[in-house]
Amino acid sequence: DAGVIQSPRHEVTEMGQEVTLRCKPISGHNSLFWYRQTMMRGLELLIYFNNNVPIDDSGMPEDRFSAKMPNASFSTLKIQPSEPRDSAVYFCASSIGGRGGNEQFFGPGTRLTVL
Amino acid sequence: GQSLEQPSEVTAVEGAIVQINCTYQTSGFYGLSWYQQHDGGAPTFLSYNALDGLEETGRFSSFLSRSDSYGYLLLQELQMKDSASYFCAVRDGSSASKIIFGSGTRLSIRP
């Protein structure tokens, strides 16, 4: 199993540009999570999906952030327009949802730098 | 809502034993998990406790006391490679899938 796959691994962009982060969860996992990690704020849950449906997006900081999951094997997190304060490591994680799913499997993360 | 408290930093000596504590407040409790994250890496799952008591996995053990809303991660025979951040996490009371993470404890190991 390849694990959770994220791309790109590193992204450097300029303020105002659109950024799209991609995630492929582990096959058979029906829950997908997007996290943001910074030194100041730690690991924050942005949004999560169950069976491709967004369940809780209360962690999405602003309307500039949006996430989609068009099918069970792909999700995107988009920031438009990006700002320097969006610089962080963005992790995607997947799990077997429901009360039996106790372990989340994290991807390697995308390190985003907005200049 | 949910909240977790754990020390921000712990320092220990190679070969020793260290305990990282975690207290939590939840609206519903479905278990306490621990994750390890090395610098530059992703969090990886270590253990899960749903019931009171000690769970042992090699050099790592995790303990839970539901009546005290308290748990800890015990690392024995510390190795330099154990230097990392350790996060406790609880399942959200309103959702079976959502996990809330603590702020993390940075473990530094001296030779």
GROMACS .gro file of N, CA and C in nm, chain B residues 5-87:
model
  249
  120GLU      N    1  -0.465   1.894   2.746
  120GLU     CA    2  -0.347   1.960   2.799
  120GLU      C    3  -0.234   1.861   2.814
  121GLN      N    4  -0.118   1.899   2.764
  121GLN     CA    5   0.001   1.819   2.778
  121GLN      C    6   0.119   1.914   2.789
  122PRO      N    7   0.230   1.871   2.853
  122PRO     CA    8   0.344   1.961   2.867
  122PRO      C    9   0.402   1.995   2.731
  123SER      N   10   0.455   2.115   2.718
  123SER     CA   11   0.509   2.156   2.589
  123SER      C   12   0.644   2.092   2.560
  124GLU      N   13   0.723   2.070   2.664
  124GLU     CA   14   0.856   2.012   2.643
  124GLU      C   15   0.892   1.918   2.757
  125VAL      N   16   0.965   1.814   2.723
  125VAL     CA   17   1.019   1.721   2.822
  125VAL      C   18   1.160   1.684   2.775
  126THR      N   19   1.252   1.677   2.870
  126THR     CA   20   1.388   1.636   2.838
  126THR      C   21   1.423   1.513   2.920
  127ALA      N   22   1.491   1.417   2.858
  127ALA     CA   23   1.528   1.294   2.927
  127ALA      C   24   1.663   1.247   2.876
  128VAL      N   25   1.717   1.148   2.946
  128VAL     CA   26   1.848   1.094   2.912
  128VAL      C   27   1.833   0.961   2.838
  129GLU      N   28   1.917   0.937   2.744
  129GLU     CA   29   1.917   0.811   2.669
  129GLU      C   30   1.923   0.693   2.765
  130GLY      N   31   1.837   0.595   2.739
  130GLY     CA   32   1.831   0.476   2.824
  130GLY      C   33   1.735   0.487   2.940
  131ALA      N   34   1.689   0.608   2.967
  131ALA     CA   35   1.598   0.629   3.080
  131ALA      C   36   1.452   0.604   3.040
  132ILE      N   37   1.363   0.634   3.135
  132ILE     CA   38   1.219   0.622   3.114
  132ILE      C   39   1.157   0.761   3.124
  133VAL      N   40   1.061   0.791   3.040
  133VAL     CA   41   0.994   0.920   3.047
  133VAL      C   42   0.844   0.901   3.033
  134GLN      N   43   0.770   0.983   3.102
  134GLN     CA   44   0.624   0.977   3.099
  134GLN      C   45   0.570   1.111   3.051
  135ILE      N   46   0.484   1.108   2.952
  135ILE     CA   47   0.421   1.229   2.899
  135ILE      C   48   0.273   1.223   2.935
  136ASN      N   49   0.229   1.320   3.012
  136ASN     CA   50   0.092   1.321   3.062
  136ASN      C   51  -0.002   1.398   2.971
  137CYS      N   52  -0.128   1.362   2.979
  137CYS     CA   53  -0.232   1.429   2.900
  137CYS      C   54  -0.361   1.429   2.979
  138THR      N   55  -0.419   1.544   2.999
  138THR     CA   56  -0.553   1.553   3.057
  138THR      C   57  -0.647   1.608   2.952
  139TYR      N   58  -0.771   1.565   2.960
  139TYR     CA   59  -0.865   1.603   2.854
  139TYR      C   60  -1.000   1.638   2.911
  140GLN      N   61  -1.073   1.717   2.833
  140GLN     CA   62  -1.213   1.747   2.860
  140GLN      C   63  -1.288   1.722   2.731
  141THR      N   64  -1.389   1.637   2.738
  141THR     CA   65  -1.465   1.604   2.617
  141THR      C   66  -1.613   1.600   2.650
  142SER      N   67  -1.693   1.623   2.550
  142SER     CA   68  -1.837   1.612   2.567
  142SER      C   69  -1.884   1.468   2.553
  143GLY      N   70  -1.803   1.386   2.497
  143GLY     CA   71  -1.829   1.242   2.487
  143GLY      C   72  -1.693   1.176   2.469
  144PHE      N   73  -1.674   1.060   2.523
  144PHE     CA   74  -1.539   1.002   2.519
  144PHE      C   75  -1.541   0.870   2.444
  145TYR      N   76  -1.453   0.860   2.344
  145TYR     CA   77  -1.442   0.737   2.267
  145TYR      C   78  -1.301   0.685   2.264
  146GLY      N   79  -1.215   0.735   2.352
  146GLY     CA   80  -1.081   0.681   2.354
  146GLY      C   81  -0.975   0.787   2.340
  147LEU      N   82  -0.855   0.755   2.389
  147LEU     CA   83  -0.740   0.846   2.384
  147LEU      C   84  -0.633   0.783   2.297
  148SER      N   85  -0.582   0.860   2.203
  148SER     CA   86  -0.478   0.812   2.112
  148SER      C   87  -0.350   0.892   2.131
  149TRP      N   88  -0.240   0.832   2.087
  149TRP     CA   89  -0.111   0.901   2.089
  149TRP      C   90  -0.048   0.891   1.949
  150TYR      N   91   0.012   1.003   1.909
  150TYR     CA   92   0.080   1.010   1.781
  150TYR      C   93   0.221   1.064   1.803
  151GLN      N   94   0.313   1.020   1.718
  151GLN     CA   95   0.451   1.066   1.721
  151GLN      C   96   0.480   1.142   1.592
  152GLN      N   97   0.554   1.251   1.604
  152GLN     CA   98   0.593   1.325   1.485
  152GLN      C   99   0.738   1.369   1.497
  153HIS      N  100   0.821   1.320   1.405
  153HIS     CA  101   0.959   1.367   1.398
  153HIS      C  102   0.963   1.497   1.320
  154ASP      N  103   1.067   1.576   1.348
  154ASP     CA  104   1.084   1.703   1.277
  154ASP      C  105   1.084   1.680   1.127
  155GLY      N  106   1.000   1.755   1.058
  155GLY     CA  107   0.993   1.744   0.914
  155GLY      C  108   0.909   1.628   0.864
  156GLY      N  109   0.854   1.550   0.957
  156GLY     CA  110   0.774   1.434   0.918
  156GLY      C  111   0.628   1.453   0.946
  157ALA      N  112   0.553   1.348   0.924
  157ALA     CA  113   0.409   1.348   0.947
  157ALA      C  114   0.377   1.275   1.077
  158PRO      N  115   0.267   1.309   1.140
  158PRO     CA  116   0.227   1.233   1.260
  158PRO      C  117   0.202   1.087   1.226
  159THR      N  118   0.245   0.999   1.313
  159THR     CA  119   0.219   0.856   1.296
  159THR      C  120   0.157   0.802   1.425
  160PHE      N  121   0.064   0.713   1.406
  160PHE     CA  122  -0.013   0.656   1.517
  160PHE      C  123   0.076   0.567   1.604
  161LEU      N  124   0.061   0.583   1.737
  161LEU     CA  125   0.135   0.498   1.830
  161LEU      C  126   0.043   0.402   1.905
  162SER      N  127  -0.065   0.456   1.962
  162SER     CA  128  -0.147   0.371   2.050
  162SER      C  129  -0.285   0.430   2.067
  163TYR      N  130  -0.373   0.345   2.118
  163TYR     CA  131  -0.512   0.387   2.143
  163TYR      C  132  -0.562   0.315   2.267
  164ASN      N  133  -0.623   0.390   2.359
  164ASN     CA  134  -0.684   0.333   2.479
  164ASN      C  135  -0.832   0.372   2.482
  165ALA      N  136  -0.917   0.274   2.485
  165ALA     CA  137  -1.060   0.299   2.503
  165ALA      C  138  -1.105   0.268   2.645
  166LEU      N  139  -1.034   0.176   2.710
  166LEU     CA  140  -1.068   0.134   2.845
  166LEU      C  141  -0.955   0.168   2.941
  167ASP      N  142  -0.987   0.172   3.069
  167ASP     CA  143  -0.887   0.203   3.171
  167ASP      C  144  -0.777   0.098   3.172
  168GLY      N  145  -0.658   0.144   3.203
  168GLY     CA  146  -0.547   0.051   3.218
  168GLY      C  147  -0.432   0.082   3.126
  169LEU      N  148  -0.339  -0.010   3.125
  169LEU     CA  149  -0.214   0.007   3.053
  169LEU      C  150  -0.211  -0.082   2.930
  170GLU      N  151  -0.175  -0.022   2.817
  170GLU     CA  152  -0.155  -0.096   2.693
  170GLU      C  153  -0.006  -0.089   2.659
  171GLU      N  154   0.054  -0.205   2.636
  171GLU     CA  155   0.198  -0.206   2.610
  171GLU      C  156   0.226  -0.250   2.467
  172THR      N  157   0.316  -0.173   2.403
  172THR     CA  158   0.360  -0.210   2.268
  172THR      C  159   0.510  -0.189   2.262
  173GLY      N  160   0.584  -0.292   2.290
  173GLY     CA  161   0.728  -0.280   2.288
  173GLY      C  162   0.778  -0.187   2.397
  174ARG      N  163   0.857  -0.090   2.359
  174ARG     CA  164   0.914   0.004   2.457
  174ARG      C  165   0.812   0.111   2.498
  175PHE      N  166   0.703   0.120   2.423
  175PHE     CA  167   0.603   0.223   2.450
  175PHE      C  168   0.481   0.162   2.518
  176SER      N  169   0.429   0.234   2.618
  176SER     CA  170   0.305   0.194   2.684
  176SER      C  171   0.216   0.316   2.695
  177SER      N  172   0.086   0.294   2.696
  177SER     CA  173  -0.007   0.405   2.714
  177SER      C  174  -0.109   0.365   2.819
  178PHE      N  175  -0.141   0.462   2.903
  178PHE     CA  176  -0.230   0.439   3.017
  178PHE      C  177  -0.349   0.533   3.008
  179LEU      N  178  -0.463   0.485   3.057
  179LEU     CA  179  -0.583   0.568   3.059
  179LEU      C  180  -0.658   0.549   3.190
  180SER      N  181  -0.704   0.661   3.246
  180SER     CA  182  -0.797   0.660   3.359
  180SER      C  183  -0.914   0.749   3.320
  181ARG      N  184  -1.024   0.687   3.285
  181ARG     CA  185  -1.141   0.764   3.240
  181ARG      C  186  -1.201   0.846   3.354
  182SER      N  187  -1.196   0.794   3.476
  182SER     CA  188  -1.254   0.868   3.589
  182SER      C  189  -1.177   0.997   3.617
  183ASP      N  190  -1.049   0.997   3.585
  183ASP     CA  191  -0.965   1.115   3.606
  183ASP      C  192  -0.947   1.197   3.480
  184SER      N  193  -1.004   1.152   3.369
  184SER     CA  194  -0.985   1.219   3.238
  184SER      C  195  -0.837   1.242   3.214
  185TYR      N  196  -0.761   1.136   3.227
  185TYR     CA  197  -0.615   1.146   3.228
  185TYR      C  198  -0.554   1.024   3.161
  186GLY      N  199  -0.447   1.050   3.090
  186GLY     CA  200  -0.372   0.942   3.031
  186GLY      C  201  -0.226   0.979   3.022
  187TYR      N  202  -0.143   0.881   2.996
  187TYR     CA  203  -0.002   0.911   2.974
  187TYR      C  204   0.059   0.813   2.876
  188LEU      N  205   0.167   0.858   2.817
  188LEU     CA  206   0.249   0.776   2.729
  188LEU      C  207   0.380   0.752   2.801
  189LEU      N  208   0.420   0.628   2.812
  189LEU     CA  209   0.543   0.590   2.882
  189LEU      C  210   0.642   0.535   2.780
  190LEU      N  211   0.757   0.594   2.774
  190LEU     CA  212   0.860   0.548   2.683
  190LEU      C  213   0.977   0.494   2.766
  191GLN      N  214   1.014   0.371   2.741
  191GLN     CA  215   1.122   0.308   2.818
  191GLN      C  216   1.244   0.289   2.729
  192GLU      N  217   1.358   0.270   2.796
  192GLU     CA  218   1.485   0.246   2.725
  192GLU      C  219   1.501   0.347   2.612
  193LEU      N  220   1.493   0.473   2.649
  193LEU     CA  221   1.492   0.579   2.549
  193LEU      C  222   1.612   0.571   2.455
  194GLN      N  223   1.582   0.596   2.328
  194GLN     CA  224   1.685   0.601   2.225
  194GLN      C  225   1.682   0.740   2.163
  195MET      N  226   1.794   0.777   2.104
  195MET     CA  227   1.803   0.911   2.044
  195MET      C  228   1.693   0.929   1.938
  196LYS      N  229   1.657   0.822   1.870
  196LYS     CA  230   1.556   0.831   1.765
  196LYS      C  231   1.415   0.860   1.819
  197ASP      N  232   1.400   0.850   1.952
  197ASP     CA  233   1.270   0.881   2.013
  197ASP      C  234   1.250   1.032   2.027
  198SER      N  235   1.354   1.110   2.000
  198SER     CA  236   1.339   1.256   2.003
  198SER      C  237   1.239   1.297   1.896
  199ALA      N  238   1.127   1.353   1.940
  199ALA     CA  239   1.016   1.386   1.850
  199ALA      C  240   0.911   1.461   1.930
  200SER      N  241   0.806   1.499   1.863
  200SER     CA  242   0.690   1.554   1.932
  200SER      C  243   0.584   1.446   1.946
  201TYR      N  244   0.516   1.446   2.060
  201TYR     CA  245   0.415   1.345   2.089
  201TYR      C  246   0.283   1.416   2.117
  202PHE      N  247   0.179   1.372   2.047
  202PHE     CA  248   0.048   1.434   2.059
  202PHE      C  249  -0.052   1.334   2.117
   0.00000   0.00000   0.00000
